[in-house]
CSV table of C-alpha atoms and ligand atoms in Angstrom, one decimal:
chain,number,residue,atom,x,y,z
A,1,MET,CA,0.0,0.0,0.0
A,2,LEU,CA,2.8,2.3,0.8
A,3,ARG,CA,4.6,1.5,-2.4
A,4,GLN,CA,1.4,2.2,-4.3
A,5,SER,CA,0.9,5.5,-2.5
A,6,LEU,CA,4.4,6.7,-3.3
A,7,ALA,CA,4.2,5.5,-6.9
A,8,SER,CA,0.9,7.4,-7.4
A,9,GLY,CA,2.7,10.6,-6.6
A,10,HIS,CA,2.2,11.0,-2.8
A,11,LYS,CA,5.2,12.4,-1.1
A,12,ARG,CA,4.0,12.4,2.5
A,13,PRO,CA,2.0,9.2,3.2
A,14,MET,CA,1.1,8.4,6.8
A,15,LEU,CA,1.1,4.7,7.8
A,16,GLN,CA,-1.3,3.9,10.5
A,17,ALA,CA,-1.0,0.6,12.4
A,18,PRO,CA,-1.8,-0.3,16.1
A,19,THR,CA,0.8,-1.0,18.7
A,20,GLY,CA,1.7,-4.6,18.3
A,21,PHE,CA,1.4,-4.6,14.5
A,22,GLY,CA,5.1,-5.0,14.0
A,23,LYS,CA,6.1,-1.4,13.4
A,24,THR,CA,9.9,-2.1,13.6
A,25,LEU,CA,9.6,-5.0,11.2
A,26,THR,CA,7.6,-2.8,8.8
A,27,ALA,CA,10.0,0.1,9.1
A,28,ALA,CA,13.0,-2.3,8.6
A,29,ALA,CA,11.3,-3.6,5.4
A,30,VAL,CA,10.7,-0.1,4.1
A,31,ILE,CA,14.4,0.8,4.8
A,32,GLN,CA,15.6,-2.3,3.1
A,33,MET,CA,13.5,-1.4,0.0
A,34,ALA,CA,15.1,2.0,-0.1
A,35,LEU,CA,18.6,0.6,0.4
A,36,ASP,CA,18.0,-1.9,-2.4
A,37,LYS,CA,17.3,1.0,-4.7
A,38,GLY,CA,20.6,2.6,-3.7
A,39,ASN,CA,18.8,5.3,-1.6
A,40,ARG,CA,19.6,6.6,1.8
A,41,VAL,CA,17.1,6.8,4.7
A,42,CYS,CA,16.8,8.9,7.8
A,43,PHE,CA,14.7,7.4,10.6
A,44,THR,CA,13.6,9.9,13.3
A,45,VAL,CA,12.5,9.0,16.8
A,46,PRO,CA,10.7,11.3,19.2
A,47,ALA,CA,13.2,11.2,22.1
A,48,ILE,CA,17.0,10.8,22.5
A,49,SER,CA,16.4,8.0,24.9
A,50,LEU,CA,14.9,5.9,22.0
A,51,ILE,CA,18.0,6.0,19.8
A,52,ASP,CA,19.9,3.0,21.3
A,53,GLN,CA,16.8,0.9,21.4
A,54,THR,CA,16.0,1.6,17.8
A,55,LEU,CA,19.6,1.0,16.7
A,56,ASP,CA,19.4,-2.5,18.4
A,57,GLU,CA,16.1,-3.3,16.9
A,58,PHE,CA,17.2,-2.4,13.3
A,59,ARG,CA,20.5,-4.3,13.8
A,60,ALA,CA,18.4,-7.3,14.9
A,61,GLU,CA,16.5,-7.0,11.6
A,62,GLY,CA,19.7,-7.3,9.7
A,63,ILE,CA,20.2,-3.6,8.8
A,64,THR,CA,23.9,-2.9,9.5
A,65,ASP,CA,24.8,0.2,7.5
A,66,ILE,CA,23.5,2.5,10.3
A,67,GLY,CA,24.8,5.7,11.8
A,68,VAL,CA,23.4,7.8,14.7
A,69,ILE,CA,23.1,11.6,14.6
A,70,GLN,CA,24.0,12.6,18.1
A,71,ALA,CA,27.1,14.3,19.4
A,72,ASP,CA,29.6,11.9,21.1
A,73,HIS,CA,27.5,8.8,20.3
A,74,PRO,CA,29.8,5.8,19.6
A,75,ALA,CA,27.7,4.9,16.5
A,76,VAL,CA,28.1,8.2,14.7
A,77,ASP,CA,28.9,7.5,11.1
A,78,TRP,CA,28.1,10.1,8.5
A,79,MET,CA,28.9,7.7,5.7
A,80,ALA,CA,26.2,5.2,6.7
A,81,ARG,CA,23.2,5.1,4.4
A,82,VAL,CA,20.8,4.8,7.3
A,83,GLN,CA,20.8,7.5,9.9
A,84,ILE,CA,18.9,7.4,13.1
A,85,ALA,CA,18.1,10.8,14.6
A,86,SER,CA,16.0,12.2,17.4
A,87,VAL,CA,13.9,15.2,16.6
A,88,GLN,CA,15.6,17.1,19.4
A,89,THR,CA,19.0,16.6,17.9
A,90,LEU,CA,17.8,17.4,14.4
A,91,ALA,CA,16.4,20.7,15.6
A,92,ARG,CA,19.9,21.8,16.6
A,93,ARG,CA,22.0,20.4,13.8
A,94,ALA,CA,22.2,20.6,10.0
A,95,LEU,CA,19.7,18.2,8.5
A,96,PRO,CA,21.2,15.1,6.9
A,97,ASP,CA,21.4,14.6,3.2
A,98,THR,CA,19.0,11.8,2.6
A,99,ASP,CA,16.6,10.3,0.0
A,100,MET,CA,13.7,9.4,2.4
A,101,VAL,CA,12.7,10.2,5.9
A,102,LEU,CA,10.7,7.9,8.1
A,103,VAL,CA,9.1,9.7,11.0
A,104,ASP,CA,8.2,7.5,14.0
A,105,GLU,CA,5.3,8.5,16.3
A,106,ALA,CA,4.3,11.0,13.6
A,107,HIS,CA,1.1,12.0,15.4
A,108,GLN,CA,3.4,14.2,17.6
A,109,ALA,CA,3.5,17.3,15.5
A,110,PHE,CA,7.3,17.9,15.2
A,111,LYS,CA,8.0,21.4,14.0
A,112,VAL,CA,11.5,20.5,12.8
A,113,ILE,CA,10.0,17.8,10.6
A,114,PHE,CA,7.3,20.2,9.2
A,115,ASN,CA,9.9,22.8,8.4
A,116,TRP,CA,12.1,20.2,6.8
A,117,MET,CA,9.1,19.1,4.7
A,118,ALA,CA,8.5,22.7,3.6
A,119,ASP,CA,12.1,23.1,2.6
A,120,ARG,CA,12.3,19.9,0.6
A,121,PRO,CA,9.0,19.4,-1.3
A,122,LYS,CA,10.3,16.5,-3.3
A,123,LEU,CA,11.8,14.5,-0.5
A,124,PRO,CA,9.5,11.7,0.6
A,125,PHE,CA,8.5,11.6,4.2
A,126,VAL,CA,6.7,8.5,5.5
A,127,GLY,CA,4.9,9.0,8.9
A,128,LEU,CA,4.4,6.0,11.2
A,129,SER,CA,1.8,6.1,13.9
A,130,ALA,CA,-0.8,4.1,15.8
A,131,THR,CA,-2.9,7.2,16.2
A,132,PRO,CA,-2.4,9.8,13.4
A,133,TRP,CA,-5.4,11.9,14.5
A,134,THR,CA,-3.6,15.1,15.5
A,135,LYS,CA,-5.4,18.3,14.5
A,136,GLY,CA,-3.9,19.7,11.3
A,137,LEU,CA,-1.8,16.6,10.4
A,138,GLY,CA,-3.4,16.6,7.0
A,139,LYS,CA,-1.8,19.9,6.2
A,140,HIS,CA,1.6,18.1,6.2
A,141,TYR,CA,0.9,14.5,5.2
A,142,ASP,CA,-1.0,13.8,2.0
A,143,ASP,CA,-2.2,10.2,2.3
A,144,LEU,CA,-3.5,8.0,5.1
A,145,ILE,CA,-2.8,4.3,4.8
A,146,ILE,CA,-4.6,2.2,7.4
A,147,ALA,CA,-2.5,-1.0,7.5
A,148,ALA,CA,-4.6,-2.5,10.2
A,149,THR,CA,-7.0,-1.6,13.0
A,150,THR,CA,-7.1,-2.7,16.6
A,151,ARG,CA,-10.4,-4.4,15.9
A,152,ASP,CA,-8.9,-6.4,13.0
A,153,LEU,CA,-5.9,-7.4,14.9
A,154,ILE,CA,-8.0,-8.6,17.9
A,155,ALA,CA,-10.3,-10.5,15.6
A,156,ARG,CA,-7.3,-12.2,14.0
A,157,GLY,CA,-5.6,-13.1,17.2
A,158,PHE,CA,-2.7,-10.7,16.8
A,159,LEU,CA,-3.8,-8.5,19.7
A,160,SER,CA,-5.5,-9.5,22.9
A,161,PRO,CA,-9.2,-8.9,23.6
A,162,PHE,CA,-10.1,-6.8,26.6
A,163,ARG,CA,-12.8,-6.4,29.2
A,164,ALA,CA,-13.5,-3.0,30.6
A,165,PHE,CA,-15.0,-2.0,33.9
A,166,ALA,CA,-16.0,1.4,35.4
A,167,PRO,CA,-15.5,0.9,39.1
A,168,SER,CA,-15.6,4.6,40.1
A,169,HIS,CA,-16.7,7.9,38.6
A,170,PRO,CA,-14.5,10.9,39.4
A,171,ASP,CA,-16.0,14.4,39.6
A,172,LEU,CA,-14.2,16.2,36.8
A,173,SER,CA,-16.7,19.0,36.7
A,174,GLY,CA,-14.2,21.6,37.9
A,175,VAL,CA,-11.4,20.5,35.6
A,176,GLY,CA,-10.7,22.9,32.8
A,177,THR,CA,-9.3,22.1,29.3
A,178,VAL,CA,-5.8,23.0,28.1
A,179,ALA,CA,-4.9,22.2,24.5
A,180,GLY,CA,-7.8,19.8,24.1
A,181,ASP,CA,-7.2,17.8,27.2
A,182,TYR,CA,-7.9,18.1,30.9
A,183,ASP,CA,-5.8,20.6,32.7
A,184,GLU,CA,-3.1,18.4,34.3
A,185,GLY,CA,-2.9,20.1,37.7
A,186,GLN,CA,-6.7,20.2,38.1
A,187,ALA,CA,-7.1,16.6,36.9
A,188,ALA,CA,-4.5,15.5,39.4
A,189,GLU,CA,-6.4,17.3,42.1
A,190,ALA,CA,-9.7,15.7,41.1
A,191,MET,CA,-8.2,12.2,40.9
A,192,ASP,CA,-5.8,12.4,43.9
A,193,LYS,CA,-8.6,11.9,46.5
A,194,PRO,CA,-8.1,9.4,49.4
A,195,GLN,CA,-11.4,7.7,48.7
A,196,LEU,CA,-10.7,7.3,44.9
A,197,THR,CA,-7.2,6.1,45.6
A,198,ALA,CA,-8.5,3.5,48.1
A,199,ASP,CA,-11.1,2.4,45.6
A,200,ILE,CA,-8.5,1.9,42.9
A,201,VAL,CA,-6.5,-0.4,45.2
A,202,THR,CA,-9.5,-2.3,46.6
A,203,THR,CA,-10.9,-2.8,43.1
A,204,TRP,CA,-7.6,-4.1,41.9
A,205,LEU,CA,-7.4,-6.5,44.8
A,206,LYS,CA,-11.0,-7.7,44.1
A,207,SER,CA,-11.0,-7.8,40.3
A,208,GLY,CA,-7.4,-7.4,39.1
A,209,GLU,CA,-6.7,-11.2,39.5
A,210,ASN,CA,-3.2,-10.4,40.7
A,211,ARG,CA,-2.3,-9.7,37.1
A,212,PRO,CA,0.8,-7.8,35.9
A,213,THR,CA,-0.6,-4.3,35.9
A,214,LEU,CA,0.2,-1.0,34.4
A,215,CYS,CA,-1.4,1.9,36.3
A,216,PHE,CA,-1.7,5.3,34.6
A,217,ALA,CA,-1.5,8.3,36.9
A,218,VAL,CA,-1.9,12.0,36.2
A,219,ASN,CA,1.4,13.3,37.6
A,220,ARG,CA,4.2,12.3,39.9
A,221,ALA,CA,2.4,13.3,43.1
A,222,HIS,CA,-0.7,11.3,42.1
A,223,ALA,CA,1.5,8.3,41.2
A,224,ARG,CA,3.1,8.5,44.7
A,225,SER,CA,-0.3,8.4,46.4
A,226,LEU,CA,-1.3,5.4,44.4
A,227,GLU,CA,2.0,3.6,45.1
A,228,ASP,CA,1.6,4.3,48.9
A,229,GLU,CA,-1.9,2.9,48.9
A,230,PHE,CA,-0.8,-0.2,47.0
A,231,ARG,CA,2.2,-0.8,49.3
A,232,ALA,CA,0.0,-0.3,52.4
A,233,ALA,CA,-2.1,-3.2,51.0
A,234,GLY,CA,1.0,-5.3,50.6
A,235,VAL,CA,1.3,-5.0,46.8
A,236,THR,CA,4.7,-4.5,45.4
A,237,THR,CA,4.9,-1.5,43.1
A,238,ALA,CA,7.4,0.4,41.0
A,239,TYR,CA,7.3,3.8,39.3
A,240,ILE,CA,8.4,4.9,35.8
A,241,ASP,CA,8.1,8.0,33.7
A,242,ALA,CA,9.7,9.5,30.6
A,243,ASN,CA,12.8,10.3,32.6
A,244,THR,CA,13.5,6.9,33.9
A,245,GLU,CA,16.9,5.7,32.6
A,246,ARG,CA,16.9,2.8,30.2
A,247,ASP,CA,18.8,0.6,32.6
A,248,ASP,CA,16.3,1.2,35.4
A,249,ARG,CA,13.4,0.6,33.0
A,250,THR,CA,14.9,-2.7,32.0
A,251,LYS,CA,15.4,-3.7,35.7
A,252,ILE,CA,11.8,-2.8,36.5
A,253,GLY,CA,10.7,-4.7,33.4
A,254,ARG,CA,12.5,-7.8,34.6
A,255,ALA,CA,11.0,-7.6,38.1
A,256,PHE,CA,7.6,-7.1,36.4
A,257,ALA,CA,8.1,-10.2,34.2
A,258,THR,CA,8.9,-12.4,37.2
A,259,GLY,CA,6.1,-11.1,39.3
A,260,LEU,CA,8.4,-9.5,41.8
A,261,VAL,CA,6.7,-6.2,41.0
A,262,LYS,CA,2.9,-6.5,40.4
A,263,VAL,CA,1.8,-2.9,39.7
A,264,VAL,CA,3.9,-0.4,37.8
A,265,VAL,CA,2.5,3.1,38.3
A,266,ASN,CA,3.6,5.4,35.5
A,267,VAL,CA,3.2,8.9,34.1
A,268,GLY,CA,3.2,9.3,30.4
A,269,VAL,CA,5.5,6.4,29.3
A,270,LEU,CA,3.7,5.8,26.0
A,271,THR,CA,6.5,6.2,23.4
A,272,THR,CA,9.3,5.0,25.6
A,273,GLY,CA,9.1,1.4,24.4
A,274,ILE,CA,7.4,-0.4,27.2
A,275,ASP,CA,7.1,-3.8,25.6
A,276,TRP,CA,5.9,-5.8,28.6
A,277,ASP,CA,3.4,-8.5,29.2
A,278,VAL,CA,0.7,-6.3,30.7
A,279,ARG,CA,-2.6,-8.0,31.5
A,280,CYS,CA,-4.4,-5.4,33.5
A,281,ILE,CA,-4.6,-1.6,32.9
A,282,ILE,CA,-5.7,0.8,35.6
A,283,LEU,CA,-6.8,4.1,34.1
A,284,ALA,CA,-6.5,6.7,36.8
A,285,ARG,CA,-5.7,9.4,34.4
A,286,PRO,CA,-8.7,10.9,32.7
A,287,THR,CA,-8.2,12.2,29.2
A,288,LYS,CA,-10.2,13.7,26.4
A,289,SER,CA,-7.6,12.7,23.8
A,290,GLU,CA,-8.4,9.7,21.7
A,291,ILE,CA,-4.7,9.5,20.9
A,292,LEU,CA,-3.6,9.3,24.5
A,293,TYR,CA,-6.5,6.9,25.4
A,294,THR,CA,-5.7,4.6,22.4
A,295,GLN,CA,-2.0,4.6,23.2
A,296,ILE,CA,-2.7,3.8,26.9
A,297,ILE,CA,-5.0,0.8,26.1
A,298,GLY,CA,-2.6,-0.3,23.5
A,299,ARG,CA,-0.1,-1.1,26.2
A,300,GLY,CA,-2.4,-3.9,27.4
A,301,LEU,CA,-3.2,-5.5,24.1
A,302,ARG,CA,0.0,-7.4,23.3
A,303,THR,CA,-0.6,-11.1,23.1
A,304,ALA,CA,1.4,-13.5,25.3
A,305,ASP,CA,1.5,-17.1,26.3
A,306,GLY,CA,-1.4,-18.0,28.5
A,307,LYS,CA,-2.9,-14.5,28.2
A,308,GLU,CA,-6.6,-14.6,27.5
A,309,ASP,CA,-7.5,-11.0,27.7
A,310,CYS,CA,-6.6,-7.7,29.3
A,311,ILE,CA,-8.7,-6.3,32.1
A,312,ILE,CA,-9.2,-2.5,32.0
A,313,LEU,CA,-10.2,-0.9,35.3
A,314,ASP,CA,-11.2,2.5,34.2
A,315,HIS,CA,-11.6,4.9,37.1
A,316,SER,CA,-11.6,7.9,34.9
A,317,ASP,CA,-14.8,7.6,32.9
A,318,THR,CA,-12.8,7.7,29.7
A,319,THR,CA,-14.2,4.5,28.2
A,320,GLN,CA,-17.7,5.9,28.8
A,321,THR,CA,-17.0,9.2,27.1
A,322,LEU,CA,-14.7,8.1,24.2
A,323,GLY,CA,-16.1,4.6,23.6
A,324,TYR,CA,-14.1,1.4,23.2
A,325,VAL,CA,-10.7,1.9,21.5
A,326,THR,CA,-12.0,-0.6,18.9
A,327,ASP,CA,-14.7,1.9,17.9
A,328,ILE,CA,-12.5,4.9,17.4
A,329,LYS,CA,-12.0,5.4,13.7
A,330,HIS,CA,-10.9,8.2,11.4
A,331,GLU,CA,-10.8,7.6,7.6
A,332,LYS,CA,-8.9,10.8,6.9
A,333,LEU,CA,-6.2,13.0,8.3
A,334,ASP,CA,-7.4,16.1,10.0
A,335,ALA,CA,-7.0,19.1,7.8
A,336,GLY,CA,-7.1,21.6,10.6
A,337,ARG,CA,-9.0,24.8,10.5
A,338,MET,CA,-10.5,26.0,7.2
A,339,ALA,CA,-9.7,29.3,5.5
A,340,LYS,CA,-10.1,32.4,7.6
A,341,GLY,CA,-13.7,33.5,8.2
A,342,ARG,CA,-15.1,30.0,7.9
A,343,LYS,CA,-15.3,27.8,10.9
A,344,ALA,CA,-14.5,24.1,10.6
A,345,GLU,CA,-17.4,21.8,11.2
A,346,PRO,CA,-17.2,20.2,14.6
A,347,LYS,CA,-16.4,16.6,14.3
A,348,VAL,CA,-19.6,14.7,14.9
A,349,ARG,CA,-19.2,10.9,15.0
A,350,ALA,CA,-21.7,8.5,16.2
A,351,VAL,CA,-19.5,6.3,18.4
A,352,LYS,CA,-21.7,3.8,20.2
A,353,LEU,CA,-20.9,4.2,23.8
A,354,PRO,CA,-20.6,1.3,26.1
A,355,LYS,CA,-23.0,1.2,29.1
A,356,GLU,CA,-22.1,0.3,32.6
A,357,CYS,CA,-23.6,-2.8,34.2
A,358,THR,CA,-25.1,-1.6,37.4
A,359,SER,CA,-24.4,-4.9,39.1
A,360,CYS,CA,-20.7,-5.5,38.3
A,361,THR,CA,-19.5,-2.2,36.6
A,362,TYR,CA,-18.6,-4.1,33.4
A,363,LEU,CA,-18.9,-1.8,30.4
A,364,LYS,CA,-21.3,-3.5,28.1
A,365,PRO,CA,-21.2,-2.8,24.3
A,366,ALA,CA,-23.9,-0.5,23.1
A,367,GLY,CA,-27.2,-2.3,22.7
A,368,VAL,CA,-26.3,-5.3,24.8
A,369,HIS,CA,-28.9,-5.8,27.5
A,370,VAL,CA,-27.8,-8.8,29.5
A,371,CYS,CA,-24.4,-8.3,31.1
A,372,PRO,CA,-21.9,-10.8,29.4
A,373,GLU,CA,-19.8,-10.6,32.6
A,374,CYS,CA,-22.2,-11.3,35.4
A,375,GLY,CA,-25.5,-12.1,33.6
A,376,PHE,CA,-27.4,-9.2,35.2
A,377,ALA,CA,-30.3,-7.9,33.1
A,378,PRO,CA,-31.6,-4.4,34.1
A,379,ALA,CA,-35.3,-3.8,34.0
A,380,ARG,CA,-36.3,-2.2,30.8
A,381,ARG,CA,-37.6,1.4,31.1
A,382,GLU,CA,-40.1,2.9,28.9
A,383,ASP,CA,-38.9,6.5,29.3
A,384,VAL,CA,-35.7,5.7,27.6
A,385,ALA,CA,-35.3,6.6,23.9
A,386,THR,CA,-32.7,5.0,21.7
A,387,VAL,CA,-30.6,7.4,19.7
A,388,ASP,CA,-28.0,5.9,17.4
A,389,GLY,CA,-27.6,2.9,19.6
A,390,GLU,CA,-27.0,4.9,22.7
A,391,LEU,CA,-29.5,5.2,25.4
A,392,PHE,CA,-30.7,8.6,26.6
A,393,GLN,CA,-33.2,9.2,29.4
A,394,VAL,CA,-35.7,11.6,28.0
A,395,GLN,CA,-37.4,14.5,29.7
A,396,GLY,CA,-39.6,13.4,32.6
A,397,GLY,CA,-37.7,10.3,33.3
A,398,LYS,CA,-36.0,10.2,36.6
A,399,THR,CA,-32.4,11.1,35.9
A,400,LYS,CA,-29.6,9.7,37.9
A,401,ASP,CA,-27.0,11.7,35.9
A,402,ASP,CA,-24.5,13.1,38.2
A,403,ARG,CA,-23.2,16.7,38.4
A,404,ALA,CA,-20.1,15.9,36.4
A,405,THR,CA,-22.1,14.5,33.5
A,406,LYS,CA,-24.3,17.6,33.6
A,407,GLN,CA,-21.4,19.9,33.6
A,408,ARG,CA,-19.7,18.1,30.7
A,409,PHE,CA,-23.0,18.4,28.7
A,410,TRP,CA,-23.4,22.1,29.6
A,411,SER,CA,-19.9,22.9,28.7
A,412,GLY,CA,-20.3,21.0,25.4
A,413,LEU,CA,-23.4,23.0,24.5
A,414,LEU,CA,-21.5,26.3,25.3
A,415,TRP,CA,-18.8,25.1,22.9
A,416,TYR,CA,-21.4,24.9,20.1
A,417,CYS,CA,-22.5,28.4,21.0
A,418,ASP,CA,-18.9,29.7,20.5
A,419,GLU,CA,-18.3,27.6,17.4
A,420,ARG,CA,-21.5,28.2,15.6
A,421,GLY,CA,-22.7,31.5,17.0
A,422,TYR,CA,-25.8,30.0,18.7
A,423,SER,CA,-27.4,31.9,21.6
A,424,GLU,CA,-27.0,30.8,25.2
A,425,GLY,CA,-30.8,30.5,25.2
A,426,TRP,CA,-30.4,27.7,22.7
A,427,ALA,CA,-28.0,25.9,24.9
A,428,SER,CA,-30.2,26.4,28.0
A,429,HIS,CA,-33.2,24.9,26.2
A,430,LYS,CA,-31.1,22.0,24.9
A,431,PHE,CA,-30.0,21.3,28.5
A,432,LYS,CA,-33.5,21.5,29.9
A,433,GLU,CA,-34.7,19.2,27.2
A,434,ARG,CA,-32.0,16.7,28.1
A,435,PHE,CA,-32.1,16.9,31.9
A,436,GLY,CA,-35.5,18.4,32.7
A,437,MET,CA,-33.9,21.3,34.6
A,438,TRP,CA,-32.1,24.5,33.9
A,439,PRO,CA,-28.3,24.6,34.1
A,440,ARG,CA,-28.4,27.2,36.8
A,441,SER,CA,-25.7,26.1,39.2
A,442,LEU,CA,-23.2,24.9,36.5
A,443,ARG,CA,-20.1,26.7,35.5
A,444,ALA,CA,-20.3,28.6,32.1
A,445,VAL,CA,-17.1,27.2,30.8
A,446,PRO,CA,-17.1,26.0,27.2
A,447,ALA,CA,-15.4,22.7,26.5
A,448,THR,CA,-15.1,20.4,23.5
A,449,PRO,CA,-18.3,18.4,23.5
A,450,ASP,CA,-17.9,14.7,24.4
A,451,VAL,CA,-19.5,12.0,22.3
A,452,HIS,CA,-22.5,12.0,24.5
A,453,CYS,CA,-23.2,15.7,23.8
A,454,ARG,CA,-22.3,15.5,20.1
A,455,ASN,CA,-24.6,12.6,19.6
A,456,TYR,CA,-27.4,14.4,21.4
A,457,VAL,CA,-27.1,17.6,19.4
A,458,ARG,CA,-26.8,15.6,16.2
A,459,ALA,CA,-29.9,13.5,17.1
A,460,SER,CA,-31.9,16.7,17.9
A,461,GLN,CA,-30.9,18.1,14.5
A,462,ILE,CA,-32.1,15.0,12.8
A,463,ARG,CA,-35.4,15.2,14.8
A,464,TYR,CA,-35.7,18.9,13.8
A,465,ALA,CA,-35.1,18.0,10.2
A,466,LYS,CA,-37.8,15.4,10.3
A,467,GLY,CA,-40.1,18.1,11.6
A,468,ARG,CA,-41.2,16.3,14.8
A,469,GLY,CA,-38.9,17.9,17.3
A,470,LYS,CA,-39.9,20.4,20.0
A,471,GLU,CA,-37.4,22.8,18.6
A,472,GLN,CA,-40.1,24.6,16.6
A,473,LYS,CA,-42.0,25.5,19.7
A,474,THR,CA,-39.0,27.1,21.4
A,475,GLY,CA,-37.9,28.7,18.2
A,476,GLY,CA,-34.6,26.9,18.2
A,477,ALA,CA,-33.7,28.1,14.7
A,478,PRO,CA,-30.0,27.3,15.0
A,479,ASP,CA,-30.7,23.6,14.8
A,480,ALA,CA,-31.7,24.1,11.2
A,481,ALA,CA,-28.1,25.1,10.4
B,1,ZN,ZN1,-22.5,-7.3,35.1
């Protein structure tokens, strides 16, 4: 597919494949193809700490003509036809003369790469990423090649299936948004609560089956609280983050493999090459980012001997707002904002959200009534309307939606007001229609709408278009837009 893309004139194809697809093998094959044609290749990695590992991996694949672009590195060899460089080093040095650039983890928008692309319009750049969904990536890359999806690879046995549970629901109503995701400090504050931490540990003891577990925390302080609580319960833990030295990481990895360490609490170690046999993921770090979420869950989907599945203990409500990772799909690269004066359409996708089993907290796929985990079947309610496979309680029904849900919904509606110029009255009416009350006590902070809000607004537009909505009565003209 990549060869076809390049042959048909694309200069900047993006190759999407999930963690576990065999990215190193694929990259090695692409490099070998280039070398066979007498071409030189530059392979870029997102951190200096990844250079040695990448070098080892390529050597293991039989690529030997490799140099490293990094001052004082023993493998510096400017004559080698394959050069490995970190984007940080590239930023400070002259760019190497090469015939092709492979950009690893290309969803991270590297300025140095974008500038290099702009300077050399004819030089082919191939992006590699499990999650090439960054805003504006389509302005730099010109083709999206989906080599495989997580869903495919699970179905074909190359990735592990998973079972997700939602044991606790944090109150994120006061957490603001920075660059599209939760404000880190505020999210840490919302998550670093004694009761929540205790719940994370007791849930793991009860349902974690003593599995090798990777726990995602918001920041260092939050990670420390979690470690303390696990230790107090007699569970051996370790901590890693992006600054952990490779040797230490290897040591911890070994202890993890032998069961000496059961739970590794981490902050943001997604691209640092954690290649372990993880069978349980604790999500204690809420995120609005499909990229981050997919990368996190990807750490638990590697197959291994004797591994039947991965248990996801989601204490962050992420699965319920973003859906299963297997349902996240983008057919095109994001082209970013449209020309000045025109607003880009908000992305509206009908992701079918899983629903929590009220008996065992298992997150059931949309539309599944009887819990596959515990067999519990909730009583059917008549005041529930089905919209795009998701259940909404309609006006008049007793709502058990908590404050956080209401705040998210309200903030989402305010975002539509900002984006589309709708009045706040429109938002208030939409809110009342959904919850049967006015959003009086909620904070007027716009935030990117979650799937729930987007689906609701979209469904009400469909109702309006069909002429049987209540919008006409309230004069909700914006819905016609
Ligand atoms: Zn259940």
